[in-house]
């Protein structure tokens, strides 16, 4: 965190990265960005050492800690040798500030270049969605290596003079309840997976004093309606869901004072001009699914994909930035998520949203998580397949699978029910908590010996 802020002040361009990255993932980002230095700890330095000779621009590996080896540099020693007085490099709003790499769910990760105007450009996110107020204490349960926790868990609250709680350990719902109680957290930011894990803690609303907590937000993946309702029932608080992306952060959300429609990601935040458009950037009428887009002059929007001019050009059409997320707007102006364009399931002539299937399946009391994907079928061409994580894995059975199928038919249109269910211990996810449906689709093709499936 200190290195990020220090880098920005001296005119460098920091690139937050996950400690979970393996050598090849680090190598890709260093070579794509042309990075000159890596700052890490002894625990993760091995991955960098493994690929340093294949990264021609990499000059320095700086270690935070005592275990320094070879030509590595000591962060502490460099700090001792440096002047206590810093003259920040003058920057303008259009100057490059930092990169954040996309999750790479549809190909190689892309370096989204953000400018210095990004933080003030997302003031609506802080004031309306996060509802930050004087004397608040904000906490985000995620690591500060992707856009949501970096913004709403760190930089945005600081801009408004509000304190943040930063915890570097692994996520554990019970420990996080303890942190909220101990430090009297007022604003909680998290992802749907974490909220589902919070709800697995029995009697948490009685066991912990959470009276300081007054506002909760969620992003990273759409939040299933059942989670919203259960959180409200147990903790007396709404979860204000929103949708965003690496390129702009959250710009459509539910906000305090607005009626929440569980399952909807809300409306465009004040100051952001958004629309549902076709692939050419032409606005579509209410009720018609299309691509969520934001005006290309939005101050919170990224500038470009680093070293990928073709990808940048493809994303900007007719004065809009096209997110790639498929949504529709209802007559009240609320936006509803359907999925990424490549996530939609084409089965029996229907366009089926995986999110709608997952929300229906998750409303079954035995289901913790679900991922719905297209699966090849010799008769139907494509069917809906659900990968299901149970609260109690020992309950997995053919009978329970049939019960979940019947339950889904009752709470959603029957054509959306998963004709196949596979019980798994966990779902593959990106570092930001998004389900890797592409990985599951590829697994289905491999299982059934199909080289291509039209979805």
CSV table of C-alpha atoms in Angstrom, one decimal:
chain,number,residue,atom,x,y,z
A,1,UNK,CA,0.0,0.0,0.0
A,2,UNK,CA,2.9,2.3,0.9
A,3,UNK,CA,4.7,1.3,-2.3
A,4,UNK,CA,1.5,2.0,-4.4
A,5,UNK,CA,1.1,5.5,-3.0
A,6,UNK,CA,4.8,6.2,-3.1
A,7,UNK,CA,5.0,5.1,-6.7
A,8,UNK,CA,2.2,7.4,-7.8
A,9,UNK,CA,3.8,10.4,-6.0
A,10,UNK,CA,7.2,9.9,-7.8
A,11,UNK,CA,5.5,9.6,-11.2
A,12,UNK,CA,5.9,5.8,-11.5
A,13,UNK,CA,3.1,3.5,-12.6
A,14,UNK,CA,2.3,0.8,-10.0
A,15,UNK,CA,0.5,-2.4,-11.0
A,16,UNK,CA,-1.2,-4.1,-8.1
A,17,UNK,CA,-0.8,-7.9,-8.4
A,18,UNK,CA,-2.1,-10.9,-6.5
A,19,UNK,CA,0.2,-13.0,-4.2
A,20,UNK,CA,-1.6,-16.0,-5.7
A,21,UNK,CA,-0.1,-15.5,-9.1
A,22,UNK,CA,2.2,-18.2,-10.3
A,23,UNK,CA,5.5,-17.6,-12.2
A,24,UNK,CA,4.0,-17.6,-15.7
A,25,UNK,CA,1.3,-15.1,-14.7
A,26,UNK,CA,3.8,-12.8,-13.2
A,27,UNK,CA,6.0,-13.1,-16.3
A,28,UNK,CA,3.1,-12.2,-18.6
A,29,UNK,CA,2.3,-9.0,-16.7
A,30,UNK,CA,6.0,-7.9,-16.4
A,31,UNK,CA,6.6,-8.4,-20.1
A,32,UNK,CA,3.3,-7.0,-21.2
A,33,UNK,CA,3.7,-3.8,-19.1
A,34,UNK,CA,7.5,-3.5,-19.4
A,35,UNK,CA,7.8,-3.3,-15.6
A,36,UNK,CA,11.3,-2.4,-14.3
A,37,UNK,CA,10.9,-3.5,-10.7
A,38,UNK,CA,8.9,-5.9,-8.5
A,39,UNK,CA,8.2,-5.3,-4.8
A,40,UNK,CA,7.4,-8.5,-2.9
A,41,UNK,CA,8.1,-10.5,0.2
A,42,UNK,CA,10.4,-13.5,0.8
A,43,UNK,CA,7.5,-15.8,0.7
A,44,UNK,CA,6.6,-14.9,-2.9
A,45,UNK,CA,10.0,-14.0,-4.3
A,46,UNK,CA,10.7,-17.5,-5.5
A,47,UNK,CA,8.0,-17.1,-8.3
A,48,UNK,CA,9.7,-13.9,-9.5
A,49,UNK,CA,13.2,-15.4,-9.4
A,50,UNK,CA,12.0,-18.3,-11.5
A,51,UNK,CA,11.2,-16.0,-14.4
A,52,UNK,CA,13.4,-13.0,-14.0
A,53,UNK,CA,15.8,-14.0,-16.8
A,54,UNK,CA,12.9,-14.1,-19.3
A,55,UNK,CA,11.8,-10.5,-18.4
A,56,UNK,CA,14.3,-8.2,-20.2
A,57,UNK,CA,12.8,-5.0,-18.7
A,58,UNK,CA,13.0,-6.2,-15.1
A,59,UNK,CA,15.9,-4.5,-13.3
A,60,UNK,CA,15.2,-4.8,-9.6
A,61,UNK,CA,13.5,-7.3,-7.2
A,62,UNK,CA,12.8,-5.4,-4.0
A,63,UNK,CA,12.1,-7.5,-0.9
A,64,UNK,CA,10.1,-6.4,2.1
A,65,UNK,CA,11.5,-8.5,4.9
A,66,UNK,CA,14.9,-9.8,6.2
A,67,UNK,CA,15.5,-12.7,3.8
A,68,UNK,CA,17.5,-11.1,1.0
A,69,UNK,CA,19.5,-13.2,-1.4
A,70,UNK,CA,21.6,-12.8,-4.6
A,71,UNK,CA,21.0,-9.4,-6.3
A,72,UNK,CA,17.8,-8.7,-4.5
A,73,UNK,CA,17.4,-5.3,-2.9
A,74,UNK,CA,16.2,-4.7,0.7
A,75,UNK,CA,13.1,-2.5,0.9
A,76,UNK,CA,14.0,-1.5,4.5
A,77,UNK,CA,17.6,-0.6,3.5
A,78,UNK,CA,16.5,1.5,0.6
A,79,UNK,CA,14.1,3.4,2.9
A,80,UNK,CA,16.9,4.1,5.4
A,81,UNK,CA,19.2,5.4,2.6
A,82,UNK,CA,16.5,7.7,1.2
A,83,UNK,CA,15.7,11.3,2.1
A,84,UNK,CA,12.9,11.9,4.5
A,85,UNK,CA,11.8,14.8,2.3
A,86,UNK,CA,9.9,14.0,-1.0
A,87,UNK,CA,9.2,16.4,-3.7
A,88,UNK,CA,6.2,14.8,-5.5
A,89,UNK,CA,6.2,14.8,-9.3
A,90,UNK,CA,3.6,17.3,-10.6
A,91,UNK,CA,0.8,15.3,-12.4
A,92,UNK,CA,-2.3,16.3,-14.3
A,93,UNK,CA,-5.6,14.6,-14.5
A,94,UNK,CA,-4.8,13.0,-17.9
A,95,UNK,CA,-1.5,11.6,-16.8
A,96,UNK,CA,-1.1,7.8,-16.3
A,97,UNK,CA,-1.5,6.7,-12.7
A,98,UNK,CA,-1.6,2.9,-12.5
A,99,UNK,CA,-2.6,-0.3,-14.4
A,100,UNK,CA,-5.0,-2.9,-13.3
A,101,UNK,CA,-5.1,-6.1,-15.3
A,102,UNK,CA,-8.5,-7.6,-16.2
A,103,UNK,CA,-9.4,-11.1,-14.9
A,104,UNK,CA,-8.7,-12.7,-18.3
A,105,UNK,CA,-12.0,-14.6,-18.4
A,106,UNK,CA,-12.2,-14.2,-22.2
A,107,UNK,CA,-8.5,-14.3,-23.2
A,108,UNK,CA,-5.2,-12.9,-22.0
A,109,UNK,CA,-5.5,-10.4,-19.2
A,110,UNK,CA,-5.5,-6.8,-20.5
A,111,UNK,CA,-3.7,-3.9,-18.7
A,112,UNK,CA,-6.4,-1.3,-18.2
A,113,UNK,CA,-4.6,2.1,-18.0
A,114,UNK,CA,-6.1,4.4,-15.4
A,115,UNK,CA,-5.4,8.1,-15.2
A,116,UNK,CA,-5.1,10.5,-12.2
A,117,UNK,CA,-8.7,11.6,-12.7
A,118,UNK,CA,-9.9,8.1,-11.9
A,119,UNK,CA,-10.2,8.6,-8.1
A,120,UNK,CA,-12.3,11.9,-8.2
A,121,UNK,CA,-14.1,10.5,-11.3
A,122,UNK,CA,-15.6,7.8,-9.1
A,123,UNK,CA,-16.8,10.1,-6.3
A,124,UNK,CA,-20.4,9.0,-7.0
A,125,UNK,CA,-19.4,5.5,-6.0
A,126,UNK,CA,-18.2,6.7,-2.6
A,127,UNK,CA,-21.0,9.1,-1.8
A,128,UNK,CA,-24.0,7.4,-3.2
A,129,UNK,CA,-23.2,3.7,-3.3
A,130,UNK,CA,-20.8,3.3,-0.4
A,131,UNK,CA,-22.5,6.1,1.5
A,132,UNK,CA,-19.3,7.2,3.2
A,133,UNK,CA,-19.8,9.7,6.0
A,134,UNK,CA,-17.6,11.6,8.5
A,135,UNK,CA,-16.1,9.3,11.2
A,136,UNK,CA,-16.9,6.1,9.3
A,137,UNK,CA,-14.5,3.1,9.3
A,138,UNK,CA,-14.6,1.3,6.0
A,139,UNK,CA,-13.5,-2.3,5.5
A,140,UNK,CA,-13.2,-4.4,2.3
A,141,UNK,CA,-12.7,-8.2,2.7
A,142,UNK,CA,-10.6,-8.5,-0.4
A,143,UNK,CA,-6.9,-8.0,-1.2
A,144,UNK,CA,-6.0,-4.6,-2.6
A,145,UNK,CA,-4.8,-6.1,-5.9
A,146,UNK,CA,-7.9,-5.6,-8.0
A,147,UNK,CA,-10.1,-2.6,-8.7
A,148,UNK,CA,-13.0,-3.0,-6.2
A,149,UNK,CA,-10.9,-3.2,-3.0
A,150,UNK,CA,-8.3,-0.8,-4.3
A,151,UNK,CA,-10.9,1.8,-4.9
A,152,UNK,CA,-13.7,1.3,-2.3
A,153,UNK,CA,-11.4,-0.3,0.3
A,154,UNK,CA,-8.5,2.1,0.1
A,155,UNK,CA,-8.2,5.1,-2.2
A,156,UNK,CA,-11.8,6.4,-2.3
A,157,UNK,CA,-12.4,6.6,1.4
A,158,UNK,CA,-9.0,8.2,1.9
A,159,UNK,CA,-9.8,10.9,-0.6
A,160,UNK,CA,-12.8,11.8,1.6
A,161,UNK,CA,-10.8,11.7,4.9
A,162,UNK,CA,-12.3,8.4,6.1
A,163,UNK,CA,-10.3,5.6,7.8
A,164,UNK,CA,-10.0,2.1,6.4
A,165,UNK,CA,-9.4,-1.3,7.9
A,166,UNK,CA,-6.9,-3.3,5.9
A,167,UNK,CA,-6.5,-7.0,6.8
A,168,UNK,CA,-3.9,-9.1,5.0
A,169,UNK,CA,-4.9,-12.6,6.2
A,170,UNK,CA,-7.0,-15.2,4.4
A,171,UNK,CA,-10.7,-14.6,4.4
A,172,UNK,CA,-12.5,-16.4,7.2
A,173,UNK,CA,-16.1,-15.3,7.9
A,174,UNK,CA,-16.0,-15.8,11.7
A,175,UNK,CA,-12.7,-13.8,12.0
A,176,UNK,CA,-14.2,-11.0,9.9
A,177,UNK,CA,-17.2,-10.8,12.2
A,178,UNK,CA,-14.6,-10.5,15.0
A,179,UNK,CA,-12.9,-7.7,13.2
A,180,UNK,CA,-16.1,-5.8,12.5
A,181,UNK,CA,-17.0,-6.1,16.2
A,182,UNK,CA,-13.5,-5.2,17.6
A,183,UNK,CA,-12.9,-2.2,15.4
A,184,UNK,CA,-16.5,-1.0,15.1
A,185,UNK,CA,-16.6,-1.1,11.3
A,186,UNK,CA,-19.4,1.0,9.9
A,187,UNK,CA,-19.2,0.3,6.1
A,188,UNK,CA,-18.6,-3.2,4.8
A,189,UNK,CA,-17.6,-3.9,1.1
A,190,UNK,CA,-17.3,-7.4,-0.1
A,191,UNK,CA,-18.1,-9.9,-2.9
A,192,UNK,CA,-21.1,-12.3,-3.2
A,193,UNK,CA,-19.0,-15.3,-2.3
A,194,UNK,CA,-18.0,-13.7,1.0
A,195,UNK,CA,-21.5,-12.7,1.8
A,196,UNK,CA,-22.6,-16.3,1.2
A,197,UNK,CA,-19.8,-17.5,3.5
A,198,UNK,CA,-20.9,-15.0,6.2
A,199,UNK,CA,-24.4,-16.5,6.1
A,200,UNK,CA,-23.0,-20.0,6.8
A,201,UNK,CA,-21.9,-18.8,10.3
A,202,UNK,CA,-24.7,-19.9,12.6
A,203,UNK,CA,-26.2,-17.3,15.0
A,204,UNK,CA,-23.7,-14.7,14.0
A,205,UNK,CA,-26.3,-12.0,14.5
A,206,UNK,CA,-26.5,-13.1,18.2
A,207,UNK,CA,-22.9,-14.1,18.7
A,208,UNK,CA,-21.2,-10.9,17.6
A,209,UNK,CA,-21.9,-7.2,18.4
A,210,UNK,CA,-22.4,-5.8,14.9
A,211,UNK,CA,-24.3,-2.7,16.0
A,212,UNK,CA,-21.6,-0.4,14.4
A,213,UNK,CA,-22.3,-1.8,11.0
A,214,UNK,CA,-24.7,0.4,9.1
A,215,UNK,CA,-24.0,0.0,5.3
A,216,UNK,CA,-23.0,-3.0,3.1
A,217,UNK,CA,-22.1,-3.1,-0.6
A,218,UNK,CA,-21.3,-5.9,-3.0
A,219,UNK,CA,-19.8,-6.2,-6.4
A,220,UNK,CA,-17.5,-8.5,-8.4
A,221,UNK,CA,-20.4,-10.8,-9.5
A,222,UNK,CA,-24.1,-10.2,-9.3
A,223,UNK,CA,-25.6,-10.9,-5.9
A,224,UNK,CA,-28.3,-13.5,-5.8
A,225,UNK,CA,-31.7,-12.4,-4.4
A,226,UNK,CA,-31.7,-15.1,-1.8
A,227,UNK,CA,-28.5,-13.7,-0.2
A,228,UNK,CA,-30.0,-10.2,-0.1
A,229,UNK,CA,-33.2,-11.4,1.6
A,230,UNK,CA,-31.4,-13.6,4.1
A,231,UNK,CA,-28.9,-10.8,5.0
A,232,UNK,CA,-31.7,-8.4,5.6
A,233,UNK,CA,-33.6,-11.0,7.7
A,234,UNK,CA,-30.7,-11.9,9.9
A,235,UNK,CA,-28.8,-8.6,10.2
A,236,UNK,CA,-31.4,-6.0,9.5
A,237,UNK,CA,-29.3,-4.4,6.7
A,238,UNK,CA,-29.7,-4.1,3.0
A,239,UNK,CA,-26.8,-5.1,0.8
A,240,UNK,CA,-26.5,-2.5,-2.0
A,241,UNK,CA,-25.4,-4.5,-5.0
A,242,UNK,CA,-23.6,-2.9,-8.0
A,243,UNK,CA,-21.9,-3.8,-11.2
A,244,UNK,CA,-18.6,-2.6,-12.5
A,245,UNK,CA,-15.4,-3.7,-14.1
A,246,UNK,CA,-11.7,-3.2,-14.1
A,247,UNK,CA,-12.0,-0.4,-16.7
A,248,UNK,CA,-14.3,1.9,-14.6
A,249,UNK,CA,-15.2,0.4,-11.2
A,250,UNK,CA,-18.8,0.3,-10.1
A,251,UNK,CA,-21.0,2.8,-12.0
A,252,UNK,CA,-24.4,1.1,-11.8
A,253,UNK,CA,-25.7,0.2,-8.4
A,254,UNK,CA,-28.4,0.3,-5.8
A,255,UNK,CA,-28.1,3.3,-3.5
A,256,UNK,CA,-29.6,4.3,-0.1
A,257,UNK,CA,-33.0,5.8,-0.5
A,258,UNK,CA,-33.8,3.8,-3.6
A,259,UNK,CA,-36.1,0.9,-3.6
A,260,UNK,CA,-34.1,-2.3,-3.9
A,261,UNK,CA,-35.4,-4.9,-6.3
A,262,UNK,CA,-33.5,-8.1,-5.2
A,263,UNK,CA,-31.5,-9.4,-8.2
A,264,UNK,CA,-31.2,-6.1,-9.9
A,265,UNK,CA,-27.9,-4.3,-10.0
A,266,UNK,CA,-29.7,-0.9,-9.6
A,267,UNK,CA,-29.5,2.2,-11.8
A,268,UNK,CA,-26.6,4.3,-13.1
A,269,UNK,CA,-25.1,6.4,-10.3
A,270,UNK,CA,-25.5,10.2,-10.5
A,271,UNK,CA,-22.8,11.6,-12.8
A,272,UNK,CA,-22.5,8.4,-14.9
A,273,UNK,CA,-24.3,8.3,-18.3
A,274,UNK,CA,-25.1,4.7,-19.1
A,275,UNK,CA,-27.2,2.8,-21.6
A,276,UNK,CA,-28.0,-0.7,-22.9
A,277,UNK,CA,-26.8,-0.8,-26.5
A,278,UNK,CA,-26.2,-3.1,-29.4
A,279,UNK,CA,-22.8,-4.2,-30.7
A,280,UNK,CA,-22.5,-0.9,-32.7
A,281,UNK,CA,-23.3,1.3,-29.8
A,282,UNK,CA,-26.9,2.1,-30.6
A,283,UNK,CA,-29.2,2.4,-27.6
A,284,UNK,CA,-31.9,-0.3,-27.2
A,285,UNK,CA,-35.4,0.0,-25.7
A,286,UNK,CA,-36.4,-1.1,-22.2
A,287,UNK,CA,-36.8,-4.9,-21.9
A,288,UNK,CA,-34.4,-5.7,-24.7
A,289,UNK,CA,-31.1,-7.4,-23.7
A,290,UNK,CA,-27.9,-5.7,-24.9
A,291,UNK,CA,-24.5,-4.5,-23.8
A,292,UNK,CA,-24.1,-2.3,-20.8
A,293,UNK,CA,-22.2,0.8,-21.9
A,294,UNK,CA,-20.9,4.0,-20.4
A,295,UNK,CA,-20.2,7.3,-22.2
A,296,UNK,CA,-16.6,7.5,-23.4
A,297,UNK,CA,-15.9,10.8,-21.7
A,298,UNK,CA,-16.7,9.5,-18.2
A,299,UNK,CA,-13.9,10.8,-15.9
A,300,UNK,CA,-13.8,7.5,-14.1
A,301,UNK,CA,-13.2,5.5,-17.3
A,302,UNK,CA,-9.9,4.0,-18.2
A,303,UNK,CA,-7.9,5.4,-21.1
A,304,UNK,CA,-6.8,2.3,-23.0
A,305,UNK,CA,-5.7,-1.3,-22.9
A,306,UNK,CA,-1.9,-1.2,-22.7
A,307,UNK,CA,-0.2,-2.4,-25.9
A,308,UNK,CA,-3.6,-3.6,-27.3
A,309,UNK,CA,-4.9,-0.9,-29.6
A,310,UNK,CA,-7.2,-3.3,-31.4
A,311,UNK,CA,-8.9,-4.4,-28.2
A,312,UNK,CA,-9.2,-0.7,-27.2
A,313,UNK,CA,-10.8,0.1,-30.6
A,314,UNK,CA,-13.2,-2.8,-30.3
A,315,UNK,CA,-14.5,-1.6,-27.0
A,316,UNK,CA,-15.4,2.0,-28.0
A,317,UNK,CA,-18.3,2.4,-30.4
A,318,UNK,CA,-20.5,5.4,-31.3
A,319,UNK,CA,-19.4,7.5,-28.2
A,320,UNK,CA,-19.8,4.6,-25.8
A,321,UNK,CA,-17.5,2.2,-24.0
A,322,UNK,CA,-19.0,-1.3,-24.3
A,323,UNK,CA,-18.5,-3.4,-21.2
A,324,UNK,CA,-19.2,-6.8,-22.6
A,325,UNK,CA,-21.8,-7.5,-19.9
A,326,UNK,CA,-25.3,-8.4,-21.1
A,327,UNK,CA,-28.1,-6.7,-19.3
A,328,UNK,CA,-31.6,-5.3,-19.9
A,329,UNK,CA,-33.3,-2.3,-18.4
A,330,UNK,CA,-36.9,-2.6,-17.1
A,331,UNK,CA,-39.6,0.1,-17.4
A,332,UNK,CA,-38.6,1.6,-14.0
A,333,UNK,CA,-35.0,2.1,-15.2
A,334,UNK,CA,-33.5,-0.7,-13.2
A,335,UNK,CA,-30.7,-2.7,-14.8
A,336,UNK,CA,-30.7,-6.5,-14.7
A,337,UNK,CA,-27.7,-8.7,-15.3
A,338,UNK,CA,-27.9,-11.6,-17.7
A,339,UNK,CA,-24.2,-12.6,-18.1
A,340,UNK,CA,-21.2,-12.0,-20.2
A,341,UNK,CA,-21.9,-12.3,-23.9
A,342,UNK,CA,-20.0,-15.6,-24.0
A,343,UNK,CA,-21.7,-16.9,-20.8
A,344,UNK,CA,-25.2,-16.9,-22.2
A,345,UNK,CA,-26.6,-20.4,-22.8
A,346,UNK,CA,-28.5,-21.1,-26.1
A,347,UNK,CA,-30.6,-24.2,-25.4
A,348,UNK,CA,-33.8,-25.3,-27.1
A,349,UNK,CA,-34.1,-22.0,-28.9
A,350,UNK,CA,-33.9,-20.0,-25.6
A,351,UNK,CA,-31.3,-17.5,-24.5
A,352,UNK,CA,-30.7,-18.5,-20.9
A,353,UNK,CA,-28.9,-16.3,-18.4
A,354,UNK,CA,-26.6,-18.3,-16.2
A,355,UNK,CA,-27.2,-15.9,-13.4
A,356,UNK,CA,-30.9,-16.6,-13.4
A,357,UNK,CA,-30.3,-20.3,-13.2
A,358,UNK,CA,-27.8,-19.9,-10.4
A,359,UNK,CA,-30.1,-17.6,-8.4
A,360,UNK,CA,-32.9,-20.2,-8.7
A,361,UNK,CA,-30.6,-23.1,-7.7
A,362,UNK,CA,-29.1,-21.2,-4.8
A,363,UNK,CA,-32.5,-20.5,-3.3
A,364,UNK,CA,-32.6,-24.2,-2.5
A,365,UNK,CA,-31.7,-24.5,1.3
A,366,UNK,CA,-29.0,-27.1,0.8
A,367,UNK,CA,-27.1,-25.1,-1.9
A,368,UNK,CA,-24.2,-22.8,-1.0
A,369,UNK,CA,-23.0,-21.9,-4.5
A,370,UNK,CA,-23.7,-22.7,-8.1
A,371,UNK,CA,-22.3,-22.2,-11.6
A,372,UNK,CA,-24.5,-22.8,-14.7
A,373,UNK,CA,-22.9,-23.4,-18.1
A,374,UNK,CA,-23.8,-24.8,-21.5
A,375,UNK,CA,-23.1,-28.5,-21.9
A,376,UNK,CA,-23.0,-30.5,-25.2
A,377,UNK,CA,-25.9,-33.0,-25.6
A,378,UNK,CA,-26.3,-35.5,-28.4
A,379,UNK,CA,-30.1,-35.0,-28.6
A,380,UNK,CA,-30.7,-31.4,-27.7
A,381,UNK,CA,-27.4,-29.9,-28.9
A,382,UNK,CA,-26.9,-27.9,-25.7
A,383,UNK,CA,-28.4,-28.3,-22.2
A,384,UNK,CA,-28.0,-26.3,-19.0
A,385,UNK,CA,-25.5,-27.9,-16.6
A,386,UNK,CA,-25.1,-26.8,-13.0
A,387,UNK,CA,-22.1,-27.3,-10.9
A,388,UNK,CA,-23.3,-27.1,-7.3
A,389,UNK,CA,-21.5,-26.6,-3.9
A,390,UNK,CA,-23.5,-27.8,-0.9
A,391,UNK,CA,-23.5,-26.5,2.6
A,392,UNK,CA,-22.9,-30.1,3.6
A,393,UNK,CA,-21.1,-32.1,1.0
A,394,UNK,CA,-22.2,-35.3,2.6
A,395,UNK,CA,-25.7,-34.7,1.5
A,396,UNK,CA,-24.8,-35.1,-2.2
A,397,UNK,CA,-27.0,-37.7,-3.9
A,398,UNK,CA,-29.1,-38.4,-7.0
A,399,UNK,CA,-32.2,-37.8,-4.9
A,400,UNK,CA,-31.0,-34.3,-3.9
A,401,UNK,CA,-30.0,-33.5,-7.5
A,402,UNK,CA,-33.6,-34.3,-8.6
A,403,UNK,CA,-35.0,-32.3,-5.7
A,404,UNK,CA,-32.9,-29.2,-6.8
A,405,UNK,CA,-34.1,-29.6,-10.3
A,406,UNK,CA,-37.8,-29.7,-9.2
A,407,UNK,CA,-37.1,-26.7,-7.0
A,408,UNK,CA,-35.6,-24.8,-9.9
A,409,UNK,CA,-38.7,-25.5,-12.1
A,410,UNK,CA,-40.9,-24.1,-9.4
A,411,UNK,CA,-39.0,-20.8,-8.9
A,412,UNK,CA,-38.0,-20.1,-12.5
A,413,UNK,CA,-39.2,-20.8,-16.0
A,414,UNK,CA,-39.1,-24.6,-16.5
A,415,UNK,CA,-36.8,-24.4,-19.6
A,416,UNK,CA,-34.1,-22.8,-17.4
A,417,UNK,CA,-33.7,-25.8,-15.0
A,418,UNK,CA,-30.4,-27.7,-15.1
A,419,UNK,CA,-30.8,-31.0,-16.8
A,420,UNK,CA,-27.5,-32.1,-15.3
A,421,UNK,CA,-26.2,-31.4,-11.9
A,422,UNK,CA,-22.7,-32.2,-10.6
A,423,UNK,CA,-21.8,-31.7,-7.0
A,424,UNK,CA,-18.3,-30.2,-6.4
A,425,UNK,CA,-16.4,-29.0,-3.4
A,426,UNK,CA,-15.6,-25.6,-4.9
A,427,UNK,CA,-16.0,-23.5,-8.0
A,428,UNK,CA,-13.0,-22.1,-10.1
A,429,UNK,CA,-12.8,-18.4,-9.6
A,430,UNK,CA,-10.7,-15.4,-10.5
A,431,UNK,CA,-8.8,-13.4,-7.9
A,432,UNK,CA,-11.8,-11.0,-7.8
A,433,UNK,CA,-14.2,-13.8,-7.0
A,434,UNK,CA,-15.8,-14.2,-10.4
A,435,UNK,CA,-16.8,-17.7,-11.4
A,436,UNK,CA,-14.7,-19.0,-14.3
A,437,UNK,CA,-17.6,-20.3,-16.4
A,438,UNK,CA,-15.3,-20.5,-19.4
A,439,UNK,CA,-13.2,-23.1,-17.6
A,440,UNK,CA,-16.3,-25.1,-16.8
A,441,UNK,CA,-17.5,-24.9,-20.4
A,442,UNK,CA,-14.2,-26.2,-21.6
A,443,UNK,CA,-14.4,-29.0,-19.1
A,444,UNK,CA,-17.8,-30.0,-20.4
A,445,UNK,CA,-16.6,-30.1,-23.9
A,446,UNK,CA,-13.6,-32.2,-22.9
A,447,UNK,CA,-15.8,-34.6,-20.9
A,448,UNK,CA,-18.1,-35.2,-23.9
A,449,UNK,CA,-15.5,-35.2,-26.6
A,450,UNK,CA,-16.7,-32.1,-28.3
A,451,UNK,CA,-14.3,-29.6,-29.9
A,452,UNK,CA,-16.8,-26.8,-30.3
A,453,UNK,CA,-20.2,-25.9,-28.8
A,454,UNK,CA,-22.4,-23.2,-30.1
A,455,UNK,CA,-23.8,-21.3,-27.1
